PDB file of C-alpha atoms in Angstrom:
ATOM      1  CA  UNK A 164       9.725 -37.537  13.652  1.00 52.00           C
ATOM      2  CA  UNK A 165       6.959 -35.183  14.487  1.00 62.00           C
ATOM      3  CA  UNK A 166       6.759 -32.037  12.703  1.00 76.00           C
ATOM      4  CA  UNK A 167       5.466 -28.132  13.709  1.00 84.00           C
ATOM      5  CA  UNK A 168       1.638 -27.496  12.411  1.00 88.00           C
ATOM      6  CA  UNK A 169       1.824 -25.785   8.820  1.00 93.00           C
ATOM      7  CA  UNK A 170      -0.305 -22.668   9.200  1.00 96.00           C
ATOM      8  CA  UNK A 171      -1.355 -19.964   7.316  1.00 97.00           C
ATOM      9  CA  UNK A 172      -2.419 -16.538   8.757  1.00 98.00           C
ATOM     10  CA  UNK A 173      -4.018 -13.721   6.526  1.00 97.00           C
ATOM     11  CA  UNK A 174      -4.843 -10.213   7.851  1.00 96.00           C
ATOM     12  CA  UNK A 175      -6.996  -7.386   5.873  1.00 92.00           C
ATOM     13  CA  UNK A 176      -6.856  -4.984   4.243  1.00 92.00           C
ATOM     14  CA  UNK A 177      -3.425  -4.897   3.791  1.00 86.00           C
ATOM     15  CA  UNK A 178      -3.529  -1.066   3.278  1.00 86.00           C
ATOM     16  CA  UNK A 179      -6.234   1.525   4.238  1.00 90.00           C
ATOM     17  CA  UNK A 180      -7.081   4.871   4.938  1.00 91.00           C
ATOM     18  CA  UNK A 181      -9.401   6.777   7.280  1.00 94.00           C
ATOM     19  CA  UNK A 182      -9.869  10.253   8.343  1.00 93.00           C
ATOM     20  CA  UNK A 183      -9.430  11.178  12.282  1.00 95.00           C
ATOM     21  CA  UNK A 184     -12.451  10.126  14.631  1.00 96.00           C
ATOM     22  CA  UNK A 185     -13.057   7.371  11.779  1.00 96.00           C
ATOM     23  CA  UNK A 186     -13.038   3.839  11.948  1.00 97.00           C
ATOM     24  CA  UNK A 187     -11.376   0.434   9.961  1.00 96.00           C
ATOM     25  CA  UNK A 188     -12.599  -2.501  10.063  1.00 96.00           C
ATOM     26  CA  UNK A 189     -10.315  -5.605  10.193  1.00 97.00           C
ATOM     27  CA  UNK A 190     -10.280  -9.135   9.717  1.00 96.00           C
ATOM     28  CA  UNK A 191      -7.992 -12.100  10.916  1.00 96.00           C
ATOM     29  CA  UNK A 192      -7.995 -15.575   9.988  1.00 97.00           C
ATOM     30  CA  UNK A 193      -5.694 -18.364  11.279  1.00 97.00           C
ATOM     31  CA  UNK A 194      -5.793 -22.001   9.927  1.00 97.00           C
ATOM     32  CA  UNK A 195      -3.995 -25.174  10.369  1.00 96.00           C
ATOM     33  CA  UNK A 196      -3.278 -26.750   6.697  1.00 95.00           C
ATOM     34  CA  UNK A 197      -0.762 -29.525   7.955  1.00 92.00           C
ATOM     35  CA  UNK A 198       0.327 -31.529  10.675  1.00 89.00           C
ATOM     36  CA  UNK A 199      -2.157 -30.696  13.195  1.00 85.00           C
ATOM     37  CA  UNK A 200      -3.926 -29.919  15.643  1.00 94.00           C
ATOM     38  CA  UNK A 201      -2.533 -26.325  17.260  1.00 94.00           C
ATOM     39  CA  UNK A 202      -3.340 -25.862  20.780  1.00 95.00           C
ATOM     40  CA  UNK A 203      -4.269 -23.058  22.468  1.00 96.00           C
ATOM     41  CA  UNK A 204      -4.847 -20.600  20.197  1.00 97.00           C
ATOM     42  CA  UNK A 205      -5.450 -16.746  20.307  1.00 97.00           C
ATOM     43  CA  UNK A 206      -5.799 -13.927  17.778  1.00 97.00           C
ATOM     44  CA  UNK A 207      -6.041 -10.761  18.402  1.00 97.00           C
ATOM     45  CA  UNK A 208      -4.928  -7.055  17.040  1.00 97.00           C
ATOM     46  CA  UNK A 209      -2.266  -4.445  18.273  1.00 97.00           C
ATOM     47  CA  UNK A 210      -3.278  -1.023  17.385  1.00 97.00           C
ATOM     48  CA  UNK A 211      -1.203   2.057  18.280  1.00 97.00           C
ATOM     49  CA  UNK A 212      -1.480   4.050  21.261  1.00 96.00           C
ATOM     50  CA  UNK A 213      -4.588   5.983  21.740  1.00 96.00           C
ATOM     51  CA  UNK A 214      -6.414   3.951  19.050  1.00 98.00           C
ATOM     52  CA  UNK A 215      -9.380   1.428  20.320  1.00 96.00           C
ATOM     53  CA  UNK A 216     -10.446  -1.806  18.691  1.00 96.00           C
ATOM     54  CA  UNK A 217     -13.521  -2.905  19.628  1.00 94.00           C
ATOM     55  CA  UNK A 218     -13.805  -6.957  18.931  1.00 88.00           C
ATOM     56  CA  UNK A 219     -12.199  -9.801  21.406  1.00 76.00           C
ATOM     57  CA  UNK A 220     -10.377 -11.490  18.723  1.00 80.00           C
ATOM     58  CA  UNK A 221     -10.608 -15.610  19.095  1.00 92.00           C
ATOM     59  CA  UNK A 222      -9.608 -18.159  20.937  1.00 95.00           C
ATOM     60  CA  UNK A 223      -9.403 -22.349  20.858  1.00 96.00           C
ATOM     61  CA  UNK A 224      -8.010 -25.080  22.395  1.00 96.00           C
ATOM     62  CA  UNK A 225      -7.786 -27.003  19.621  1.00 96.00           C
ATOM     63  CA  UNK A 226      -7.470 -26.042  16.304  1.00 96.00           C
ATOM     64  CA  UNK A 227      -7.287 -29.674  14.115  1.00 95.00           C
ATOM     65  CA  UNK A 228      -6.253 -29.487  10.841  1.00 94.00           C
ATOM     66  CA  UNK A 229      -8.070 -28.028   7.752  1.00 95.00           C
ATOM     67  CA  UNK A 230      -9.823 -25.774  10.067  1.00 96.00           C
ATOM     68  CA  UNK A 231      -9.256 -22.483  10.890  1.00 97.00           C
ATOM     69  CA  UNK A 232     -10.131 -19.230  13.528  1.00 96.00           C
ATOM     70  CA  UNK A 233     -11.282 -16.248  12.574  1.00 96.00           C
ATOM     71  CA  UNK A 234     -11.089 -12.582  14.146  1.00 95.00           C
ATOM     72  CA  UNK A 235     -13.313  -9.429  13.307  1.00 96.00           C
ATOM     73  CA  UNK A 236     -12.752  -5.966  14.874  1.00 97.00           C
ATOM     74  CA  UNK A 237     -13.673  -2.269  14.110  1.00 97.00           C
ATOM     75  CA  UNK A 238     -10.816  -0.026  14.797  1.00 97.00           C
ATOM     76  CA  UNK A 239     -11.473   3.376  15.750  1.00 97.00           C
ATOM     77  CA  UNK A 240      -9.071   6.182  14.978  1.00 97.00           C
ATOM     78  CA  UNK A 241      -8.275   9.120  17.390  1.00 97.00           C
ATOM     79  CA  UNK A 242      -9.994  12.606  16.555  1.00 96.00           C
ATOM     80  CA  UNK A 243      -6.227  14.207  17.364  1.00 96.00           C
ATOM     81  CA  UNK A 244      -4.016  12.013  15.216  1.00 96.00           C
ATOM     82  CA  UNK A 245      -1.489  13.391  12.786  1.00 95.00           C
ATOM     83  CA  UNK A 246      -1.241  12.497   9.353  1.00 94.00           C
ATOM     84  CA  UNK A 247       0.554   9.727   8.196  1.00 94.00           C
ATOM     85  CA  UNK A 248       1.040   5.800   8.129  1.00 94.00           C
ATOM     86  CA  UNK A 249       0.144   3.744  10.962  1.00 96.00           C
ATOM     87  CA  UNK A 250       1.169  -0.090  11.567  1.00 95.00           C
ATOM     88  CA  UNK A 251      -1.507  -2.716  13.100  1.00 97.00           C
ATOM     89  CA  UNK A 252      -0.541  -6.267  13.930  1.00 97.00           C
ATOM     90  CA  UNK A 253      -3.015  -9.403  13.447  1.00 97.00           C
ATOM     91  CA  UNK A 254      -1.168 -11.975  15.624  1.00 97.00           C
ATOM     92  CA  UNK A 255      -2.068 -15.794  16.149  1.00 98.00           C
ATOM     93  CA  UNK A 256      -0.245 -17.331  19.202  1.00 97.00           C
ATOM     94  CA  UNK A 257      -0.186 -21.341  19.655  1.00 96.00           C
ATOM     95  CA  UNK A 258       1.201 -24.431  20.749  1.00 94.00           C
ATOM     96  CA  UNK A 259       2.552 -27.291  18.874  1.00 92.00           C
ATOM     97  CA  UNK A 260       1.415 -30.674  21.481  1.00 87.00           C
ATOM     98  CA  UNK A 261       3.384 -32.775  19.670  1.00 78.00           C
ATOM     99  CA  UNK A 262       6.585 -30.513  20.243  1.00 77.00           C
ATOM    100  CA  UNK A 263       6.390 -29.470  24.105  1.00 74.00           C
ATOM    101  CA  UNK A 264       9.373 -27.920  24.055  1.00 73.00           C
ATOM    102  CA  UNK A 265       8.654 -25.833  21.379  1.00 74.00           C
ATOM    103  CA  UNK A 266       7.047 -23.365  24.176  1.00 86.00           C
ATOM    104  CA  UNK A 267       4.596 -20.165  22.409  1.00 92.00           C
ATOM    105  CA  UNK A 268       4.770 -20.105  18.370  1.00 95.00           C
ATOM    106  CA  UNK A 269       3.749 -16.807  17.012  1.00 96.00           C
ATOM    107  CA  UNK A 270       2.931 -15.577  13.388  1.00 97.00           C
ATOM    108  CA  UNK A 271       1.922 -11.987  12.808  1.00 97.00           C
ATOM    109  CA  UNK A 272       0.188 -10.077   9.701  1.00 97.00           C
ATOM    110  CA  UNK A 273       0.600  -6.046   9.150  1.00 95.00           C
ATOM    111  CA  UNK A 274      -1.933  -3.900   8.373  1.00 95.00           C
ATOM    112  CA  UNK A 275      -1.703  -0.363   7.315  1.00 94.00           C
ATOM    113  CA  UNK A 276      -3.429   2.390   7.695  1.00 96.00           C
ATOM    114  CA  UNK A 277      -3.066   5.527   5.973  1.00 95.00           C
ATOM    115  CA  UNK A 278      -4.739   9.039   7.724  1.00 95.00           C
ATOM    116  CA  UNK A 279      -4.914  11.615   4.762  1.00 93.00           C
ATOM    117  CA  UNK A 280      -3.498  15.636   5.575  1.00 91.00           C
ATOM    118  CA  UNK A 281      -6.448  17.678   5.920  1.00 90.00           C
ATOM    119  CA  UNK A 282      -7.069  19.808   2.944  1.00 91.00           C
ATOM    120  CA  UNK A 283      -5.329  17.525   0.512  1.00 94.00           C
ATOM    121  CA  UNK A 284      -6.625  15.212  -2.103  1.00 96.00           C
ATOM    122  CA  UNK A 285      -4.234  11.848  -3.594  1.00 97.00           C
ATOM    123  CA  UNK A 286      -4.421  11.386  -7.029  1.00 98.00           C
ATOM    124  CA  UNK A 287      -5.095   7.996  -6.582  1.00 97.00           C
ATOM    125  CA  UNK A 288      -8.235   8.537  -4.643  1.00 95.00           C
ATOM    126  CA  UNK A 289      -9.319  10.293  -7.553  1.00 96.00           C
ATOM    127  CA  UNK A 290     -11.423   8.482 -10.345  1.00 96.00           C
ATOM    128  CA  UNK A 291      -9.188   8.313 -13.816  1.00 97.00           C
ATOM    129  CA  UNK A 292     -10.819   9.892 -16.909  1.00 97.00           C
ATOM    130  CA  UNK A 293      -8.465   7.367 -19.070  1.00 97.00           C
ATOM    131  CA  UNK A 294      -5.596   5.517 -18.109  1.00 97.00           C
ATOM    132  CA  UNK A 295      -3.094   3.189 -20.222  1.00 97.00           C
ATOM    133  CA  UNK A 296      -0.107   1.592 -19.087  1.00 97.00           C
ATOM    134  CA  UNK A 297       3.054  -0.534 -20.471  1.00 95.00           C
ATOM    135  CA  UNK A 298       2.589  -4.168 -18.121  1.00 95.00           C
ATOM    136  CA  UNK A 299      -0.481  -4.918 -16.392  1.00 95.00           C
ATOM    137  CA  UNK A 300      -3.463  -1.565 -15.118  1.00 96.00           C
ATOM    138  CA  UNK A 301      -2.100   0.932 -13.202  1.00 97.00           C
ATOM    139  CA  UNK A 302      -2.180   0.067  -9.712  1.00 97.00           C
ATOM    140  CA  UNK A 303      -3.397   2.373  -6.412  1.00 97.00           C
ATOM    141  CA  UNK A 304      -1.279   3.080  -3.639  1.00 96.00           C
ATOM    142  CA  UNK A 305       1.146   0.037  -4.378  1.00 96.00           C
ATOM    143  CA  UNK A 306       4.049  -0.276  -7.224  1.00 97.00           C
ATOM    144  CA  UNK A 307       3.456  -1.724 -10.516  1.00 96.00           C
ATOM    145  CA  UNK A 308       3.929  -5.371  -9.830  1.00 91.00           C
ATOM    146  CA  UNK A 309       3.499  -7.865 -12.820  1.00 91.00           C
ATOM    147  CA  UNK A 310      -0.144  -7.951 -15.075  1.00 92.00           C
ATOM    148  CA  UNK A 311      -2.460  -8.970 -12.717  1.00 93.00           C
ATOM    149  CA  UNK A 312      -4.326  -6.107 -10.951  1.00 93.00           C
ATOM    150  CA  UNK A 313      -3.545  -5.431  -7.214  1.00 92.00           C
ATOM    151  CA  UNK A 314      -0.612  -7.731  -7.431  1.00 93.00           C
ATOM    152  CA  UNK A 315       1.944  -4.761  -6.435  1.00 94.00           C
ATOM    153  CA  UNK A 316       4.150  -3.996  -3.559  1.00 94.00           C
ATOM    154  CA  UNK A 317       4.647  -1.287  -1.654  1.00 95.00           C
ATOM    155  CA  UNK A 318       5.469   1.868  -3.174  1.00 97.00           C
ATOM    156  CA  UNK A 319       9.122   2.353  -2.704  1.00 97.00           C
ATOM    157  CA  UNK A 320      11.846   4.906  -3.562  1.00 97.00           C
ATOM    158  CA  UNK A 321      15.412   4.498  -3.128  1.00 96.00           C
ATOM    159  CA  UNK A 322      14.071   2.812   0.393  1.00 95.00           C
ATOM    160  CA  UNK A 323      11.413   5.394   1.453  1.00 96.00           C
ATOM    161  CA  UNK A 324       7.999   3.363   1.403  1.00 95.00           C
ATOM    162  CA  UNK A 325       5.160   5.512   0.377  1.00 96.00           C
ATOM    163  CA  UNK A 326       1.443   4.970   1.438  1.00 95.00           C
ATOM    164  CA  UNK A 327      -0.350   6.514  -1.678  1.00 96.00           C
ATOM    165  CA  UNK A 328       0.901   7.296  -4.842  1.00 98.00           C
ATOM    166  CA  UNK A 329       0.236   5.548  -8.376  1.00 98.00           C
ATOM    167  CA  UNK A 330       2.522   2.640  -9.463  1.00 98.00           C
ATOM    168  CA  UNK A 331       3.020   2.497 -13.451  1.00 98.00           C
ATOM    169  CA  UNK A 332       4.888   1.060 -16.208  1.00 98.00           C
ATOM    170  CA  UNK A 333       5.928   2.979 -19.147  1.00 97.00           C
ATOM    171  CA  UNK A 334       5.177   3.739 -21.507  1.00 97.00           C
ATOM    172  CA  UNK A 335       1.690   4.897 -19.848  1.00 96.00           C
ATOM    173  CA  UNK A 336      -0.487   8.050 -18.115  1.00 97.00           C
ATOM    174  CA  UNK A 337      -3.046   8.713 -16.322  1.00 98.00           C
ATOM    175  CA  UNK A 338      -6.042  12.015 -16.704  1.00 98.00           C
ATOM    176  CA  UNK A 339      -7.629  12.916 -14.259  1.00 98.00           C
ATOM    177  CA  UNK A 340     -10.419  15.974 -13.668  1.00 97.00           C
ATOM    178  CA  UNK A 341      -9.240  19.053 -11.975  1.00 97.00           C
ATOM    179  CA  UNK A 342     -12.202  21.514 -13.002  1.00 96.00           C
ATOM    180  CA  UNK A 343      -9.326  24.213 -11.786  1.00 96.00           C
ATOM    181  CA  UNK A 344      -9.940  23.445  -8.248  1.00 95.00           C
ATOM    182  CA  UNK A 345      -6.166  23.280  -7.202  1.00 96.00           C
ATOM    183  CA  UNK A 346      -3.263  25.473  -7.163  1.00 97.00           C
ATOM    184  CA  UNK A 347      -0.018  22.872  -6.942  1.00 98.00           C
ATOM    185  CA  UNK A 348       0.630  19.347  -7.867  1.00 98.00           C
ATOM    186  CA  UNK A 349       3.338  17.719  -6.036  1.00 98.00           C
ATOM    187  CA  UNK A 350       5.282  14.095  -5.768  1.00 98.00           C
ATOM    188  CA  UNK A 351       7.770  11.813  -5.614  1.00 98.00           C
ATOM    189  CA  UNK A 352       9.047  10.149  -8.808  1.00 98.00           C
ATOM    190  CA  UNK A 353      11.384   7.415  -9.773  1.00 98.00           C
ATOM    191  CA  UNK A 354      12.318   3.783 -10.826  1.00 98.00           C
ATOM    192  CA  UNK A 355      10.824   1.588  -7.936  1.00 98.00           C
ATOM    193  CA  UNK A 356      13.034  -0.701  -5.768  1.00 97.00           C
ATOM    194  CA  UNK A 357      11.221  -3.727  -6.822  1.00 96.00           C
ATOM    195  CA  UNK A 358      13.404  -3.864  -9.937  1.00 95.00           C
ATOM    196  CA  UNK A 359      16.794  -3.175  -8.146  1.00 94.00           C
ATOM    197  CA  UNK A 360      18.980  -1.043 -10.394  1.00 91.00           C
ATOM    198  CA  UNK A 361      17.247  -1.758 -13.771  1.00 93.00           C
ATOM    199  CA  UNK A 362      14.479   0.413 -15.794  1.00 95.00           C
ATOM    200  CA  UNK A 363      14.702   3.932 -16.932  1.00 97.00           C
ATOM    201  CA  UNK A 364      12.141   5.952 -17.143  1.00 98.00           C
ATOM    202  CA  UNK A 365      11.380  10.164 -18.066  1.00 98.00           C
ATOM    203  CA  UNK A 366       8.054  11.754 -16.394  1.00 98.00           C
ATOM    204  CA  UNK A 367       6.266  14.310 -17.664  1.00 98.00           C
ATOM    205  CA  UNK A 368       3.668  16.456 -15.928  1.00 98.00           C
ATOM    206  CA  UNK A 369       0.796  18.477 -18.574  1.00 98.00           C
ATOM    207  CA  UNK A 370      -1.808  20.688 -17.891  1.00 98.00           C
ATOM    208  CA  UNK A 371      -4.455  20.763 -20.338  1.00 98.00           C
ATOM    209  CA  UNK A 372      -2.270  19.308 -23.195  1.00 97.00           C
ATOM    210  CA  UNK A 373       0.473  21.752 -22.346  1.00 98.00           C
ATOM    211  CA  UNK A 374       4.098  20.204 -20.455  1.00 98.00           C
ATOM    212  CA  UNK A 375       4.326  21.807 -17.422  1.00 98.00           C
ATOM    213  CA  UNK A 376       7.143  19.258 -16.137  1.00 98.00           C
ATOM    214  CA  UNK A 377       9.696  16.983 -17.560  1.00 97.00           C
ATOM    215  CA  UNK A 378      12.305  15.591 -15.516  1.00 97.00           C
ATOM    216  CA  UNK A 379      15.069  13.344 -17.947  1.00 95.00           C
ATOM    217  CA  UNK A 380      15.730   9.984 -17.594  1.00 97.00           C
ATOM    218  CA  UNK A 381      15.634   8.648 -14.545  1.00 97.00           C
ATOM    219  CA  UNK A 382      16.909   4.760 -13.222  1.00 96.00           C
ATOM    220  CA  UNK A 383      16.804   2.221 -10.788  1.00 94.00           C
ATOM    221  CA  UNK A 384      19.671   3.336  -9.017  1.00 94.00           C
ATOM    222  CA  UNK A 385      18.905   7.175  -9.254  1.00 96.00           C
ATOM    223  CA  UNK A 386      16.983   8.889  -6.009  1.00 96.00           C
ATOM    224  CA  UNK A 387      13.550  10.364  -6.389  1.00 97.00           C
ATOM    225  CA  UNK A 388      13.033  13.338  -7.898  1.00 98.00           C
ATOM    226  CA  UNK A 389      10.606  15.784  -6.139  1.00 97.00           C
ATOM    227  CA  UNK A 390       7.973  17.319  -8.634  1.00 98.00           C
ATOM    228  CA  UNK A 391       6.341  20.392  -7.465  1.00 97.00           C
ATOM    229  CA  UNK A 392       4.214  22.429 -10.176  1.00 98.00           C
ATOM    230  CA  UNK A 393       1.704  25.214 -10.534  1.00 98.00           C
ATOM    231  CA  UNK A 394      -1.848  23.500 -11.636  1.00 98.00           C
ATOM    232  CA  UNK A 395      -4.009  27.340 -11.193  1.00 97.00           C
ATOM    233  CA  UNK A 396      -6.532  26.778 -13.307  1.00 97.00           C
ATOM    234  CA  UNK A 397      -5.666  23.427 -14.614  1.00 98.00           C
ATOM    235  CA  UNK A 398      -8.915  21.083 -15.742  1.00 97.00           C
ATOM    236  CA  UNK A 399      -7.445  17.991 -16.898  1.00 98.00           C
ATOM    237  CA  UNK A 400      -4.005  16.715 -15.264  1.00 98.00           C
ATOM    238  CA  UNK A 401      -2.385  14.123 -17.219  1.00 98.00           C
ATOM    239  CA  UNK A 402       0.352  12.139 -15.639  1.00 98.00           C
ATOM    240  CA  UNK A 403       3.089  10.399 -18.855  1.00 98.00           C
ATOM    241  CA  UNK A 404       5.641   8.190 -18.406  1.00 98.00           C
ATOM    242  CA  UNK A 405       8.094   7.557 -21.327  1.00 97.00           C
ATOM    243  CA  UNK A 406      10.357   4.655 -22.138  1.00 95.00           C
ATOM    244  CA  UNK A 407      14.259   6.149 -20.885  1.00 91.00           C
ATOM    245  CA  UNK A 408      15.641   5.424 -24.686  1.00 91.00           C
ATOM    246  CA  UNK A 409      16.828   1.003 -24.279  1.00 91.00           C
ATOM    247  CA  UNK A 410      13.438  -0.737 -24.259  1.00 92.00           C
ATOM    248  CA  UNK A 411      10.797  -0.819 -21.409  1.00 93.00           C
ATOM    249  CA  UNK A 412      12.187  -3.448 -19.643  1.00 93.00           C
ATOM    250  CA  UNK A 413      12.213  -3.114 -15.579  1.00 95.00           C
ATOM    251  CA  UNK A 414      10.287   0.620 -16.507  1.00 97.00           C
ATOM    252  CA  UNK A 415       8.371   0.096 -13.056  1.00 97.00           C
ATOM    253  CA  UNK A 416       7.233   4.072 -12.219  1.00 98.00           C
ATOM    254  CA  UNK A 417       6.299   5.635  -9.337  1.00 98.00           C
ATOM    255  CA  UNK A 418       4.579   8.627  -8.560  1.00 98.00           C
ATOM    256  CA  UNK A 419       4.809   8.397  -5.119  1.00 98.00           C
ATOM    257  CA  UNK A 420       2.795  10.570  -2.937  1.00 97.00           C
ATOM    258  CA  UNK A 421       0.793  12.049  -5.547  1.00 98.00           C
ATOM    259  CA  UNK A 422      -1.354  14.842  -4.307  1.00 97.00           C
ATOM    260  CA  UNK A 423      -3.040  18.079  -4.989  1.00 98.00           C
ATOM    261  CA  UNK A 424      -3.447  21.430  -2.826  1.00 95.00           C
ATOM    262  CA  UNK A 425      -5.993  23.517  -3.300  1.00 93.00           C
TER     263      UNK A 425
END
């Protein structure tokens, strides 16, 4: 009985920002592990509307296996886009010859990219002045995951996927250095979904050693709480998560969305 190719297709970076007018550059690569050869073969990239990529992906006719195809291509980012999260698609298309029938196979890879508001910095594009956390570093722009670094998910709350934001574990914080350059600090906070409906967690916002924001215990199955405080004058921000009373256990914490306005 003859089988489909086993293939593997990886796409990067997974996540990424860039300003409008700026640029990403993205990477493809499609191998055949098993059961080869593919036939046929094409990657290439979907952008959005109104975004360019310049790069003609790859093609072959055959692909045996243990080899692979690779595609490079610098996307460039409209002057006029509005903030937010944007979707790109690696996809490799192929044929099986030892399946006819089988017709076009396709496999695709997102990648995301993330264009900042104007006028607002992320906390996690900020450099840390110290940083501790319960189960594994803190991790940028993706949830907590287990102890390896960047081994995370997406930052979600009670569904809502966030691009940026700082995924923790209590009982931890994070400093960083405001030198009194912004006025409010604002996010989303809560137990991420990764953990379903366990893990409790409190947050606490301080200014200069002072508590400028508690919110309770929070859990799994509770919807984010939005966190909007006064920072005038504030050097040193330091973001605390606490252990919700039974154990830290599941304590996956978000602060989703974390920024700063000046």
């Amino acid at each position: 009985m003859t089988r489909l190719p086993l293939t593997a297709l990886t796409a990067g970076p997974a996540r990424a920002g860039a300003d409008p007018g700026g640029s990403v550059a993205v990477t493809g690569r499609f191998a055949v592990e098993e059961s080869g050869p593919a036939t046929d073969v094409r990657l290439t990239l979907d952008v959005p509307d109104g975004w360019t990529a310049d790069g003609d992906g790859a093609t072959a006719s055959e692909l045996p296996a243990g080899e692979a195809l690779s595609g490079d291509w610098t996307v460039r980012v409209p002057s006029d886009v509005r903030p937010g999260g944007y979707d790109l698609t690696v996809r490799a298309e192929y044929r099986a010859p030892d399946r006819p029938g089988s017709g076009v196979l396709r496999v695709e890879r997102p990648v995301r990219v993330f264009v900042p508001e104007p006028g607002v910095t992320y906390v996690s594009d900020l450099p840390f002045t110290s940083e501790r956390n319960g189960w594994g570093p803190v991790e940028r722009n993706m949830s907590n995951g287990e102890r390896d670094p960047a081994d995370g998910g997406p930052l979600t709350l009670a569904g809502t996927v966030y691009d940026k934001g700082l995924g923790t574990h209590a009982a931890g914080e994070v400093v960083v250095e405001l030198g009194g350059a912004y006025r409010r600090f604002t996010a989303e906070v809560g137990v991420d979904d990764e953990v379903g409906a366990k893990g409790t967690v409190a947050f606490e916002v301080l200014g200069d050693g002072r508590t400028l924001l508690s919110t309770g215990v929070l859990g799994g199955a509770d919807p984010a709480f939005p966190v909007d405080v006064d920072v005038t004058g504030v050097r040193q921000l330091t973001l605390r998560v606490l252990d919700g009373g039974d154990g830290v256990d599941s304590d996956h914490a978000d602060w989703a969305d974390a920024r700063l306005v000046p």
